[in-house]
mmCIF file of C-alpha atoms in Angstrom:
data_model
loop_
_atom_site.group_PDB
_atom_site.id
_atom_site.type_symbol
_atom_site.label_atom_id
_atom_site.label_comp_id
_atom_site.label_asym_id
_atom_site.label_seq_id
_atom_site.Cartn_x
_atom_site.Cartn_y
_atom_site.Cartn_z
ATOM 1 C CA MET A 24 85.809 124.706 -14.411
ATOM 2 C CA SER A 25 85.293 126.364 -17.779
ATOM 3 C CA LEU A 26 87.001 129.663 -18.510
ATOM 4 C CA PRO A 27 86.466 131.893 -21.534
ATOM 5 C CA LYS A 28 89.382 131.993 -23.981
ATOM 6 C CA SER A 29 89.855 135.716 -23.303
ATOM 7 C CA HIS A 30 90.201 135.265 -19.520
ATOM 8 C CA ILE A 31 93.446 136.629 -18.082
ATOM 9 C CA PRO A 32 94.313 134.742 -14.899
ATOM 10 C CA LEU A 33 95.336 136.480 -11.713
ATOM 11 C CA VAL A 34 98.314 134.157 -11.203
ATOM 12 C CA SER A 35 100.525 132.259 -13.627
ATOM 13 C CA ILE A 36 102.178 129.278 -11.959
ATOM 14 C CA VAL A 37 105.293 128.008 -13.725
ATOM 15 C CA MET A 38 106.304 124.456 -12.869
ATOM 16 C CA PRO A 39 109.315 122.760 -14.468
ATOM 17 C CA VAL A 40 108.875 118.990 -14.585
ATOM 18 C CA PHE A 41 111.630 116.443 -15.086
ATOM 19 C CA ASN A 42 111.118 112.821 -14.064
ATOM 20 C CA ALA A 43 108.908 113.762 -11.108
ATOM 21 C CA MET A 44 106.466 110.857 -11.378
ATOM 22 C CA PRO A 45 106.607 109.794 -7.685
ATOM 23 C CA TYR A 46 105.549 113.284 -6.539
ATOM 24 C CA LEU A 47 103.791 114.935 -9.472
ATOM 25 C CA ALA A 48 100.187 113.841 -8.865
ATOM 26 C CA LYS A 49 100.324 115.132 -5.263
ATOM 27 C CA ALA A 50 101.718 118.487 -6.445
ATOM 28 C CA LEU A 51 99.038 118.841 -9.124
ATOM 29 C CA ASP A 52 96.253 117.761 -6.768
ATOM 30 C CA THR A 53 97.260 120.347 -4.162
ATOM 31 C CA LEU A 54 97.244 123.056 -6.827
ATOM 32 C CA GLN A 55 93.844 122.037 -8.143
ATOM 33 C CA SER A 56 92.403 122.296 -4.626
ATOM 34 C CA GLN A 57 93.547 125.892 -4.027
ATOM 35 C CA THR A 58 90.996 128.258 -2.512
ATOM 36 C CA LEU A 59 92.060 130.846 -5.092
ATOM 37 C CA GLU A 60 91.017 129.265 -8.385
ATOM 38 C CA ASP A 61 91.919 132.122 -10.740
ATOM 39 C CA PHE A 62 95.262 130.841 -12.004
ATOM 40 C CA GLU A 63 96.892 129.193 -14.966
ATOM 41 C CA LEU A 64 99.364 126.380 -14.463
ATOM 42 C CA LEU A 65 102.164 126.180 -17.007
ATOM 43 C CA CYS A 66 103.896 122.822 -16.697
ATOM 44 C CA ILE A 67 107.104 122.616 -18.697
ATOM 45 C CA ASP A 68 108.102 119.027 -19.387
ATOM 46 C CA ASP A 69 111.896 118.966 -19.564
ATOM 47 C CA ALA A 70 112.019 115.736 -21.632
ATOM 48 C CA SER A 71 110.877 113.455 -18.805
ATOM 49 C CA GLN A 72 111.351 109.752 -19.401
ATOM 50 C CA ASP A 73 109.455 108.335 -16.435
ATOM 51 C CA GLY A 74 105.856 108.924 -17.538
ATOM 52 C CA SER A 75 105.573 112.421 -16.065
ATOM 53 C CA ASP A 76 104.657 113.755 -19.505
ATOM 54 C CA LEU A 77 101.737 111.337 -19.770
ATOM 55 C CA LEU A 78 100.456 112.282 -16.321
ATOM 56 C CA LEU A 79 100.699 115.973 -17.267
ATOM 57 C CA GLN A 80 98.651 115.288 -20.418
ATOM 58 C CA GLU A 81 96.026 113.491 -18.350
ATOM 59 C CA TYR A 82 95.681 116.391 -15.892
ATOM 60 C CA ALA A 83 95.726 119.037 -18.652
ATOM 61 C CA ALA A 84 92.881 117.263 -20.445
ATOM 62 C CA LYS A 85 90.723 117.667 -17.322
ATOM 63 C CA ASP A 86 91.669 121.189 -16.195
ATOM 64 C CA PRO A 87 91.469 124.128 -18.646
ATOM 65 C CA ARG A 88 93.695 126.206 -16.345
ATOM 66 C CA MET A 89 96.629 123.928 -17.118
ATOM 67 C CA ARG A 90 98.890 124.206 -20.157
ATOM 68 C CA LEU A 91 101.620 121.754 -21.036
ATOM 69 C CA LEU A 92 104.774 122.999 -22.725
ATOM 70 C CA ARG A 93 107.702 120.833 -23.764
ATOM 71 C CA GLN A 94 111.400 121.397 -24.224
ATOM 72 C CA ALA A 95 114.502 119.334 -24.890
ATOM 73 C CA HIS A 96 116.227 118.485 -21.607
ATOM 74 C CA SER A 97 117.699 121.866 -20.653
ATOM 75 C CA GLY A 98 117.120 122.184 -16.927
ATOM 76 C CA ALA A 99 114.761 123.997 -14.599
ATOM 77 C CA ALA A 100 116.073 127.525 -15.258
ATOM 78 C CA ILE A 101 115.442 127.275 -18.999
ATOM 79 C CA ALA A 102 112.021 125.725 -18.278
ATOM 80 C CA ARG A 103 111.143 128.644 -15.999
ATOM 81 C CA ASN A 104 112.166 131.101 -18.732
ATOM 82 C CA LEU A 105 109.929 129.281 -21.228
ATOM 83 C CA GLY A 106 107.075 129.416 -18.734
ATOM 84 C CA MET A 107 107.556 133.160 -18.237
ATOM 85 C CA GLU A 108 107.381 133.685 -22.013
ATOM 86 C CA HIS A 109 103.925 132.049 -22.038
ATOM 87 C CA ALA A 110 102.601 133.420 -18.729
ATOM 88 C CA THR A 111 99.643 135.804 -18.940
ATOM 89 C CA GLY A 112 98.746 136.406 -15.277
ATOM 90 C CA LYS A 113 99.127 139.550 -13.215
ATOM 91 C CA TYR A 114 101.414 137.633 -10.866
ATOM 92 C CA ILE A 115 103.871 134.847 -11.593
ATOM 93 C CA MET A 116 104.826 132.090 -9.196
ATOM 94 C CA PHE A 117 107.474 129.396 -9.517
ATOM 95 C CA LEU A 118 106.733 126.034 -7.949
ATOM 96 C CA ASP A 119 108.465 122.671 -8.135
ATOM 97 C CA ALA A 120 106.928 119.395 -9.258
ATOM 98 C CA ASP A 121 108.123 117.501 -6.186
ATOM 99 C CA ASP A 122 106.401 119.821 -3.713
ATOM 100 C CA TRP A 123 102.867 120.092 -2.433
ATOM 101 C CA PHE A 124 101.091 123.200 -1.359
ATOM 102 C CA ASP A 125 98.829 124.378 1.410
ATOM 103 C CA GLN A 126 95.273 124.871 0.183
ATOM 104 C CA VAL A 127 95.371 128.632 0.881
ATOM 105 C CA MET A 128 98.886 129.296 -0.440
ATOM 106 C CA LEU A 129 97.844 131.203 -3.562
ATOM 107 C CA GLU A 130 95.123 133.149 -1.781
ATOM 108 C CA HIS A 131 97.476 134.270 0.979
ATOM 109 C CA ALA A 132 100.314 135.147 -1.401
ATOM 110 C CA VAL A 133 98.051 137.228 -3.653
ATOM 111 C CA ASN A 134 96.382 138.936 -0.683
ATOM 112 C CA LYS A 135 99.789 139.874 0.734
ATOM 113 C CA ALA A 136 100.927 141.242 -2.628
ATOM 114 C CA GLU A 137 97.718 143.227 -3.083
ATOM 115 C CA ILE A 138 97.639 144.662 0.451
ATOM 116 C CA THR A 139 101.314 145.635 0.561
ATOM 117 C CA GLN A 140 101.779 146.380 -3.159
ATOM 118 C CA ALA A 141 104.815 144.103 -2.936
ATOM 119 C CA GLU A 142 106.710 143.159 -6.054
ATOM 120 C CA VAL A 143 107.937 139.932 -4.431
ATOM 121 C CA VAL A 144 106.216 137.721 -1.876
ATOM 122 C CA ILE A 145 108.051 134.918 -0.122
ATOM 123 C CA PHE A 146 106.718 132.391 2.337
ATOM 124 C CA ASP A 147 107.742 129.486 4.508
ATOM 125 C CA ALA A 148 108.610 126.059 3.232
ATOM 126 C CA TYR A 149 108.728 122.833 5.146
ATOM 127 C CA LYS A 150 110.513 119.577 4.428
ATOM 128 C CA TYR A 151 108.703 116.239 4.421
ATOM 129 C CA TYR A 152 110.755 113.222 5.458
ATOM 130 C CA ILE A 153 109.487 110.069 3.778
ATOM 131 C CA SER A 154 111.367 107.784 6.164
ATOM 132 C CA ASP A 155 109.396 108.772 9.264
ATOM 133 C CA GLN A 156 106.584 110.819 7.652
ATOM 134 C CA THR A 157 107.384 113.953 9.606
ATOM 135 C CA ILE A 158 107.329 117.568 8.509
ATOM 136 C CA LYS A 159 110.039 119.924 9.717
ATOM 137 C CA GLU A 160 110.950 123.548 9.116
ATOM 138 C CA PRO A 161 114.485 123.571 7.731
ATOM 139 C CA SER A 162 116.568 126.578 8.724
ATOM 140 C CA HIS A 163 118.200 127.001 5.314
ATOM 141 C CA TYR A 164 115.066 127.712 3.203
ATOM 142 C CA LEU A 165 114.259 131.158 4.522
ATOM 143 C CA ARG A 166 116.340 133.240 6.871
ATOM 144 C CA LYS A 167 113.665 135.493 8.310
ATOM 145 C CA LYS A 168 116.136 137.924 9.858
ATOM 146 C CA PHE A 169 117.208 138.945 6.341
#
């Protein structure tokens, strides 16, 4: 995918990354396969020491939507702030490097925001258990009654 330099993406995805090597490729792959392709991915390497930075460079070299930023180890909150400073999209989304994402996640989130004129869109999350390879809906992620 080749985008003109002047293109402003619909969504800016901010992803802090710190030593996420076991999960990072899956997270990046699920973002690259989104049905909504009009996004920029800002990955903030928080001084990873496990090769995550090299994997980020490899992905960024292949996908013009992805930008790699670096910071001294300062934590995810500071990384998210750095990402927001560089974000250019109409919408901003925070995702974690150890998660993977449904193929229509961005499309559905943007559609919901556009239809309802919402300032914030939240959605379900599920937990994957490596030990028995099951996916469960944890009760503590989102309390729908609130």
